[in-house]
Amino acid sequence: AQSVTQPDIHITVSEGASLELRCNYSYGATPYLFWYVQSPGQGLQLLLKYFSGDTLVQGIKGFEAEFKRSQSSFNLRKPSVHWSDAAEYFCAVSSGAGSYQLTFGKGTKLSVIP
Amino acid sequence: SQTIHQWPATLVQPVGSPLSLECTVEGTSNPNLYWYRQAAGRGLQLLFYSVGIGQISSEVPQNLSASRPQDRQFILSSKKLLLSDSGFYLCAWSVPGPSGNTIYFGEGSWLTVV
């Protein structure tokens, strides 16, 4: 069975600082990987996804993520954080193109200090 | 472009009362439809998914049920709510394709059972 671990429950960064949110997955084959963001009381918005090809994936809002098979990781990065990036971030893994099962990590809450 | 609408946004229901949450998707045909629940500190849990009208798969046994009376309409119901049914319910959709089964979420419904 596939699983996702987000080791950091809560991260605080200063506005303008760089950000890296960690995600580790467990899956035997090549996974389909996603990052979502959730503002308080809102639904989840897709930031980016990886299916194949280039291991560095660009997303919306200036985010990027890098797939590292050797480390079973799909970390999310942003070079300069804005106050509006404060939210909860979820990493998710799917086992394939036809899979209905999207397994989520428990999320990392990001706080931004002005 | 595709949009998803979910309502009501917030509701407070007494224990033992019925529940109906409704979701519709616009701008696509024959989508896969999903109901997720998000409880505090527990991540996202897939409750039901549907690949077509009248086709419902349940992932977690509970006192909730789902129905899909029309192609782009998905309803979550309960005959008698329990306190443990409180949470944030998210409807979602996807259209499987060569690049995978990317899932998109609605804005969610807050349910408080009192």
PDB file of C-alpha atoms in Angstrom:
ATOM      1  CA  ALA A   1       0.000   0.000   0.000  1.00  0.00           C
ATOM      2  CA  GLN A   2       1.151   3.496  -0.743  1.00  0.00           C
ATOM      3  CA  SER A   3       1.786   6.043   1.998  1.00  0.00           C
ATOM      4  CA  VAL A   4       2.946   9.624   2.383  1.00  0.00           C
ATOM      5  CA  THR A   5       4.896  11.195   5.223  1.00  0.00           C
ATOM      6  CA  GLN A   6       5.186  14.903   5.817  1.00  0.00           C
ATOM      7  CA  PRO A   7       7.673  15.078   8.703  1.00  0.00           C
ATOM      8  CA  ASP A   8       7.018  18.685   9.642  1.00  0.00           C
ATOM      9  CA  ILE A   9       3.658  19.437  11.218  1.00  0.00           C
ATOM     10  CA  HIS A  10       4.259  23.172  11.472  1.00  0.00           C
ATOM     11  CA  ILE A  11       6.892  25.451   9.908  1.00  0.00           C
ATOM     12  CA  THR A  12       7.382  29.164  10.493  1.00  0.00           C
ATOM     13  CA  VAL A  13       9.388  31.302   8.092  1.00  0.00           C
ATOM     14  CA  SER A  14       9.964  35.002   7.654  1.00  0.00           C
ATOM     15  CA  GLU A  15       8.488  36.773   4.681  1.00  0.00           C
ATOM     16  CA  GLY A  16      11.022  36.819   1.863  1.00  0.00           C
ATOM     17  CA  ALA A  17      12.856  33.747   3.125  1.00  0.00           C
ATOM     18  CA  SER A  18      13.112  30.543   1.151  1.00  0.00           C
ATOM     19  CA  LEU A  19      10.901  27.581   1.884  1.00  0.00           C
ATOM     20  CA  GLU A  20      11.201  23.834   1.586  1.00  0.00           C
ATOM     21  CA  LEU A  21       8.440  21.476   2.679  1.00  0.00           C
ATOM     22  CA  ARG A  22       9.351  17.841   2.896  1.00  0.00           C
ATOM     23  CA  CYS A  23       7.411  14.894   1.546  1.00  0.00           C
ATOM     24  CA  ASN A  24       8.411  11.240   1.509  1.00  0.00           C
ATOM     25  CA  TYR A  25       6.352   8.548  -0.128  1.00  0.00           C
ATOM     26  CA  SER A  26       6.244   4.808  -0.074  1.00  0.00           C
ATOM     27  CA  TYR A  27       5.262   3.063  -3.275  1.00  0.00           C
ATOM     28  CA  GLY A  28       6.830   0.242  -5.227  1.00  0.00           C
ATOM     29  CA  ALA A  29       6.587   1.619  -8.737  1.00  0.00           C
ATOM     30  CA  THR A  30       6.800   5.105 -10.201  1.00  0.00           C
ATOM     31  CA  PRO A  31       4.264   7.189  -8.325  1.00  0.00           C
ATOM     32  CA  TYR A  32       2.078  10.043  -9.428  1.00  0.00           C
ATOM     33  CA  LEU A  33       2.797  12.873  -6.982  1.00  0.00           C
ATOM     34  CA  PHE A  34       0.877  16.009  -6.096  1.00  0.00           C
ATOM     35  CA  TRP A  35       1.075  19.049  -3.856  1.00  0.00           C
ATOM     36  CA  TYR A  36      -2.076  20.831  -2.730  1.00  0.00           C
ATOM     37  CA  VAL A  37      -2.547  23.979  -0.656  1.00  0.00           C
ATOM     38  CA  GLN A  38      -5.447  24.688   1.668  1.00  0.00           C
ATOM     39  CA  SER A  39      -6.238  28.075   3.150  1.00  0.00           C
ATOM     40  CA  PRO A  40      -8.241  28.068   6.397  1.00  0.00           C
ATOM     41  CA  GLY A  41     -11.829  26.991   5.826  1.00  0.00           C
ATOM     42  CA  GLN A  42     -11.264  26.455   2.116  1.00  0.00           C
ATOM     43  CA  GLY A  43     -10.965  23.541  -0.240  1.00  0.00           C
ATOM     44  CA  LEU A  44      -7.696  22.195  -1.622  1.00  0.00           C
ATOM     45  CA  GLN A  45      -6.028  23.852  -4.585  1.00  0.00           C
ATOM     46  CA  LEU A  46      -3.632  21.932  -6.794  1.00  0.00           C
ATOM     47  CA  LEU A  47      -0.163  23.522  -6.808  1.00  0.00           C
ATOM     48  CA  LEU A  48       1.670  21.074  -9.053  1.00  0.00           C
ATOM     49  CA  LYS A  49       1.934  17.451 -10.067  1.00  0.00           C
ATOM     50  CA  TYR A  50       4.521  14.967 -11.285  1.00  0.00           C
ATOM     51  CA  PHE A  51       3.743  12.064 -13.561  1.00  0.00           C
ATOM     52  CA  SER A  52       6.920  11.492 -15.553  1.00  0.00           C
ATOM     53  CA  GLY A  53       9.710  13.256 -17.374  1.00  0.00           C
ATOM     54  CA  ASP A  54      11.616  16.182 -15.919  1.00  0.00           C
ATOM     55  CA  THR A  55      12.005  15.632 -12.197  1.00  0.00           C
ATOM     56  CA  LEU A  56      11.803  19.353 -11.427  1.00  0.00           C
ATOM     57  CA  VAL A  57       8.194  20.458 -11.725  1.00  0.00           C
ATOM     58  CA  GLN A  58       6.986  24.041 -11.823  1.00  0.00           C
ATOM     59  CA  GLY A  59       3.642  24.960 -10.326  1.00  0.00           C
ATOM     60  CA  ILE A  60       1.439  27.920  -9.649  1.00  0.00           C
ATOM     61  CA  LYS A  61       2.220  30.777  -7.257  1.00  0.00           C
ATOM     62  CA  GLY A  62       5.981  30.402  -7.799  1.00  0.00           C
ATOM     63  CA  PHE A  63       6.242  26.930  -6.277  1.00  0.00           C
ATOM     64  CA  GLU A  64       8.340  24.068  -7.601  1.00  0.00           C
ATOM     65  CA  ALA A  65       8.975  20.510  -6.485  1.00  0.00           C
ATOM     66  CA  GLU A  66      11.664  17.987  -7.234  1.00  0.00           C
ATOM     67  CA  PHE A  67      11.101  14.260  -7.538  1.00  0.00           C
ATOM     68  CA  LYS A  68      14.014  12.225  -6.208  1.00  0.00           C
ATOM     69  CA  ARG A  69      13.468   8.527  -6.714  1.00  0.00           C
ATOM     70  CA  SER A  70      16.572   7.510  -4.741  1.00  0.00           C
ATOM     71  CA  GLN A  71      15.262   9.343  -1.703  1.00  0.00           C
ATOM     72  CA  SER A  72      11.556   8.630  -2.279  1.00  0.00           C
ATOM     73  CA  SER A  73      10.975  12.332  -1.870  1.00  0.00           C
ATOM     74  CA  PHE A  74       8.976  15.079  -3.532  1.00  0.00           C
ATOM     75  CA  ASN A  75       9.877  18.252  -1.661  1.00  0.00           C
ATOM     76  CA  LEU A  76       8.116  21.534  -2.335  1.00  0.00           C
ATOM     77  CA  ARG A  77      10.158  24.732  -2.608  1.00  0.00           C
ATOM     78  CA  LYS A  78       9.705  28.426  -3.051  1.00  0.00           C
ATOM     79  CA  PRO A  79      12.609  30.896  -3.226  1.00  0.00           C
ATOM     80  CA  SER A  80      10.850  33.796  -1.504  1.00  0.00           C
ATOM     81  CA  VAL A  81       7.772  33.345   0.654  1.00  0.00           C
ATOM     82  CA  HIS A  82       4.944  35.886   0.723  1.00  0.00           C
ATOM     83  CA  TRP A  83       2.584  36.421   3.655  1.00  0.00           C
ATOM     84  CA  SER A  84      -0.243  35.101   1.491  1.00  0.00           C
ATOM     85  CA  ASP A  85       1.489  31.700   1.332  1.00  0.00           C
ATOM     86  CA  ALA A  86       0.479  31.001   4.927  1.00  0.00           C
ATOM     87  CA  ALA A  87      -1.707  27.907   4.639  1.00  0.00           C
ATOM     88  CA  GLU A  88      -1.614  24.159   5.039  1.00  0.00           C
ATOM     89  CA  TYR A  89       0.183  22.108   2.411  1.00  0.00           C
ATOM     90  CA  PHE A  90      -0.600  18.520   1.528  1.00  0.00           C
ATOM     91  CA  CYS A  91       1.499  16.066  -0.419  1.00  0.00           C
ATOM     92  CA  ALA A  92      -0.325  13.189  -2.094  1.00  0.00           C
ATOM     93  CA  VAL A  93       0.516  10.065  -4.064  1.00  0.00           C
ATOM     94  CA  SER A  94      -1.441   8.024  -6.564  1.00  0.00           C
ATOM     95  CA  SER A  95      -0.515   4.647  -7.914  1.00  0.00           C
ATOM     96  CA  GLY A  96      -1.305   5.311 -11.538  1.00  0.00           C
ATOM     97  CA  ALA A  97      -3.213   7.039 -14.291  1.00  0.00           C
ATOM     98  CA  GLY A  98      -6.382   5.097 -13.652  1.00  0.00           C
ATOM     99  CA  SER A  99      -6.135   5.030  -9.887  1.00  0.00           C
ATOM    100  CA  TYR A 100      -8.981   6.503  -7.861  1.00  0.00           C
ATOM    101  CA  GLN A 101      -7.078   6.337  -4.650  1.00  0.00           C
ATOM    102  CA  LEU A 102      -5.155   9.468  -3.740  1.00  0.00           C
ATOM    103  CA  THR A 103      -3.236   9.000  -0.485  1.00  0.00           C
ATOM    104  CA  PHE A 104      -2.527  12.203   1.412  1.00  0.00           C
ATOM    105  CA  GLY A 105       0.040  13.128   3.977  1.00  0.00           C
ATOM    106  CA  LYS A 106      -1.227  14.736   7.171  1.00  0.00           C
ATOM    107  CA  GLY A 107      -0.154  18.168   6.044  1.00  0.00           C
ATOM    108  CA  THR A 108       2.334  20.869   6.992  1.00  0.00           C
ATOM    109  CA  LYS A 109       1.015  24.131   8.333  1.00  0.00           C
ATOM    110  CA  LEU A 110       3.038  27.125   7.158  1.00  0.00           C
ATOM    111  CA  SER A 111       3.110  30.337   9.161  1.00  0.00           C
ATOM    112  CA  VAL A 112       4.755  33.448   7.724  1.00  0.00           C
ATOM    113  CA  ILE A 113       6.229  36.148   9.948  1.00  0.00           C
ATOM    114  CA  PRO A 114       6.070  39.670   8.506  1.00  0.00           C
TER     115      PRO A 114
ATOM    116  CA  SER B   1     -13.222  25.737 -17.855  1.00  0.00           C
ATOM    117  CA  GLN B   2     -14.412  23.295 -15.254  1.00  0.00           C
ATOM    118  CA  THR B   3     -15.941  24.414 -11.978  1.00  0.00           C
ATOM    119  CA  ILE B   4     -17.256  22.578  -8.971  1.00  0.00           C
ATOM    120  CA  HIS B   5     -19.952  23.827  -6.640  1.00  0.00           C
ATOM    121  CA  GLN B   6     -20.686  22.399  -3.236  1.00  0.00           C
ATOM    122  CA  TRP B   7     -23.376  23.361  -0.745  1.00  0.00           C
ATOM    123  CA  PRO B   8     -24.258  24.189   1.888  1.00  0.00           C
ATOM    124  CA  ALA B   9     -20.970  25.711   2.989  1.00  0.00           C
ATOM    125  CA  THR B  10     -21.755  25.403   6.677  1.00  0.00           C
ATOM    126  CA  LEU B  11     -24.374  23.570   8.657  1.00  0.00           C
ATOM    127  CA  VAL B  12     -25.096  22.649  12.243  1.00  0.00           C
ATOM    128  CA  GLN B  13     -27.256  19.591  12.723  1.00  0.00           C
ATOM    129  CA  PRO B  14     -28.509  17.789  15.827  1.00  0.00           C
ATOM    130  CA  VAL B  15     -27.570  14.193  16.488  1.00  0.00           C
ATOM    131  CA  GLY B  16     -30.001  11.840  14.792  1.00  0.00           C
ATOM    132  CA  SER B  17     -31.041  14.297  12.106  1.00  0.00           C
ATOM    133  CA  PRO B  18     -30.612  13.616   8.367  1.00  0.00           C
ATOM    134  CA  LEU B  19     -27.916  15.078   6.160  1.00  0.00           C
ATOM    135  CA  SER B  20     -27.718  16.034   2.521  1.00  0.00           C
ATOM    136  CA  LEU B  21     -24.684  17.663   0.948  1.00  0.00           C
ATOM    137  CA  GLU B  22     -24.795  18.348  -2.760  1.00  0.00           C
ATOM    138  CA  CYS B  23     -22.085  18.842  -5.333  1.00  0.00           C
ATOM    139  CA  THR B  24     -22.218  19.637  -9.033  1.00  0.00           C
ATOM    140  CA  VAL B  25     -19.482  19.907 -11.627  1.00  0.00           C
ATOM    141  CA  GLU B  26     -19.711  22.086 -14.713  1.00  0.00           C
ATOM    142  CA  GLY B  27     -17.672  22.183 -17.873  1.00  0.00           C
ATOM    143  CA  THR B  28     -16.892  18.500 -18.234  1.00  0.00           C
ATOM    144  CA  SER B  29     -18.648  15.252 -19.018  1.00  0.00           C
ATOM    145  CA  ASN B  30     -18.541  11.888 -17.290  1.00  0.00           C
ATOM    146  CA  PRO B  31     -16.181  12.940 -14.524  1.00  0.00           C
ATOM    147  CA  ASN B  32     -15.118  10.736 -11.668  1.00  0.00           C
ATOM    148  CA  LEU B  33     -16.634  12.186  -8.500  1.00  0.00           C
ATOM    149  CA  TYR B  34     -15.440  11.876  -4.917  1.00  0.00           C
ATOM    150  CA  TRP B  35     -16.434  12.679  -1.352  1.00  0.00           C
ATOM    151  CA  TYR B  36     -13.625  13.198   1.157  1.00  0.00           C
ATOM    152  CA  ARG B  37     -13.782  13.997   4.844  1.00  0.00           C
ATOM    153  CA  GLN B  38     -11.173  16.010   6.662  1.00  0.00           C
ATOM    154  CA  ALA B  39     -11.159  15.694  10.435  1.00  0.00           C
ATOM    155  CA  ALA B  40      -8.862  17.786  12.581  1.00  0.00           C
ATOM    156  CA  GLY B  41      -5.362  16.352  12.661  1.00  0.00           C
ATOM    157  CA  ARG B  42      -6.315  13.314  10.604  1.00  0.00           C
ATOM    158  CA  GLY B  43      -5.713  14.358   7.028  1.00  0.00           C
ATOM    159  CA  LEU B  44      -8.086  13.572   4.207  1.00  0.00           C
ATOM    160  CA  GLN B  45     -10.090  10.383   4.052  1.00  0.00           C
ATOM    161  CA  LEU B  46     -11.789   9.157   0.894  1.00  0.00           C
ATOM    162  CA  LEU B  47     -15.385   8.235   1.676  1.00  0.00           C
ATOM    163  CA  PHE B  48     -16.954   7.484  -1.725  1.00  0.00           C
ATOM    164  CA  TYR B  49     -16.113   7.679  -5.379  1.00  0.00           C
ATOM    165  CA  SER B  50     -18.182   7.292  -8.506  1.00  0.00           C
ATOM    166  CA  VAL B  51     -17.184   6.583 -12.093  1.00  0.00           C
ATOM    167  CA  GLY B  52     -20.666   7.017 -13.537  1.00  0.00           C
ATOM    168  CA  ILE B  53     -24.353   7.556 -12.867  1.00  0.00           C
ATOM    169  CA  GLY B  54     -25.578   5.172 -10.201  1.00  0.00           C
ATOM    170  CA  GLN B  55     -22.099   3.707  -9.659  1.00  0.00           C
ATOM    171  CA  ILE B  56     -20.859   4.281  -6.116  1.00  0.00           C
ATOM    172  CA  SER B  57     -17.889   2.742  -4.365  1.00  0.00           C
ATOM    173  CA  SER B  58     -17.531   3.055  -0.623  1.00  0.00           C
ATOM    174  CA  GLU B  59     -14.096   3.198   0.902  1.00  0.00           C
ATOM    175  CA  VAL B  60     -15.011   3.393   4.565  1.00  0.00           C
ATOM    176  CA  PRO B  61     -17.973   1.701   6.303  1.00  0.00           C
ATOM    177  CA  GLN B  62     -20.091   4.263   8.135  1.00  0.00           C
ATOM    178  CA  ASN B  63     -23.585   5.645   8.414  1.00  0.00           C
ATOM    179  CA  LEU B  64     -23.109   7.862   5.367  1.00  0.00           C
ATOM    180  CA  SER B  65     -24.193   7.098   1.826  1.00  0.00           C
ATOM    181  CA  ALA B  66     -23.656   8.678  -1.559  1.00  0.00           C
ATOM    182  CA  SER B  67     -25.699   8.886  -4.712  1.00  0.00           C
ATOM    183  CA  ARG B  68     -25.128  10.093  -8.246  1.00  0.00           C
ATOM    184  CA  PRO B  69     -28.506  10.784  -9.843  1.00  0.00           C
ATOM    185  CA  GLN B  70     -27.041  12.720 -12.767  1.00  0.00           C
ATOM    186  CA  ASP B  71     -23.707  12.709 -14.584  1.00  0.00           C
ATOM    187  CA  ARG B  72     -22.336  15.770 -12.829  1.00  0.00           C
ATOM    188  CA  GLN B  73     -24.195  15.625  -9.527  1.00  0.00           C
ATOM    189  CA  PHE B  74     -22.996  13.877  -6.394  1.00  0.00           C
ATOM    190  CA  ILE B  75     -24.870  13.782  -3.108  1.00  0.00           C
ATOM    191  CA  LEU B  76     -23.696  12.765   0.348  1.00  0.00           C
ATOM    192  CA  SER B  77     -26.420  11.693   2.750  1.00  0.00           C
ATOM    193  CA  SER B  78     -27.119  10.304   6.152  1.00  0.00           C
ATOM    194  CA  LYS B  79     -30.380   9.189   7.711  1.00  0.00           C
ATOM    195  CA  LYS B  80     -29.196   9.781  11.287  1.00  0.00           C
ATOM    196  CA  LEU B  81     -26.116  11.818  12.073  1.00  0.00           C
ATOM    197  CA  LEU B  82     -23.655  10.899  14.807  1.00  0.00           C
ATOM    198  CA  LEU B  83     -21.407  13.248  16.727  1.00  0.00           C
ATOM    199  CA  SER B  84     -18.450  11.601  15.017  1.00  0.00           C
ATOM    200  CA  ASP B  85     -19.750  12.735  11.623  1.00  0.00           C
ATOM    201  CA  SER B  86     -18.628  16.283  12.372  1.00  0.00           C
ATOM    202  CA  GLY B  87     -15.920  17.478  10.032  1.00  0.00           C
ATOM    203  CA  PHE B  88     -15.070  19.195   6.800  1.00  0.00           C
ATOM    204  CA  TYR B  89     -16.484  17.451   3.739  1.00  0.00           C
ATOM    205  CA  LEU B  90     -14.950  17.962   0.340  1.00  0.00           C
ATOM    206  CA  CYS B  91     -16.379  17.043  -3.008  1.00  0.00           C
ATOM    207  CA  ALA B  92     -13.896  16.498  -5.813  1.00  0.00           C
ATOM    208  CA  TRP B  93     -13.771  15.519  -9.468  1.00  0.00           C
ATOM    209  CA  SER B  94     -11.319  14.157 -11.990  1.00  0.00           C
ATOM    210  CA  VAL B  95     -11.174  13.076 -15.600  1.00  0.00           C
ATOM    211  CA  PRO B  96      -8.639  10.297 -16.093  1.00  0.00           C
ATOM    212  CA  GLY B  97      -6.363  10.768 -19.059  1.00  0.00           C
ATOM    213  CA  PRO B  98      -2.929   9.957 -20.416  1.00  0.00           C
ATOM    214  CA  SER B  99      -1.307  12.275 -17.921  1.00  0.00           C
ATOM    215  CA  GLY B 100      -3.005  10.746 -14.966  1.00  0.00           C
ATOM    216  CA  ASN B 101      -6.022  11.132 -12.745  1.00  0.00           C
ATOM    217  CA  THR B 102      -5.660  14.633 -11.308  1.00  0.00           C
ATOM    218  CA  ILE B 103      -8.257  15.374  -8.643  1.00  0.00           C
ATOM    219  CA  TYR B 104      -9.739  18.846  -8.175  1.00  0.00           C
ATOM    220  CA  PHE B 105     -11.580  19.891  -5.035  1.00  0.00           C
ATOM    221  CA  GLY B 106     -14.577  22.019  -4.198  1.00  0.00           C
ATOM    222  CA  GLU B 107     -14.662  24.599  -1.445  1.00  0.00           C
ATOM    223  CA  GLY B 108     -15.925  22.195   1.198  1.00  0.00           C
ATOM    224  CA  SER B 109     -18.781  22.014   3.675  1.00  0.00           C
ATOM    225  CA  TRP B 110     -18.358  22.371   7.416  1.00  0.00           C
ATOM    226  CA  LEU B 111     -20.633  20.022   9.321  1.00  0.00           C
ATOM    227  CA  THR B 112     -21.040  20.311  13.067  1.00  0.00           C
ATOM    228  CA  VAL B 113     -23.203  17.708  14.751  1.00  0.00           C
ATOM    229  CA  VAL B 114     -24.449  18.824  18.151  1.00  0.00           C
TER     230      VAL B 114
END
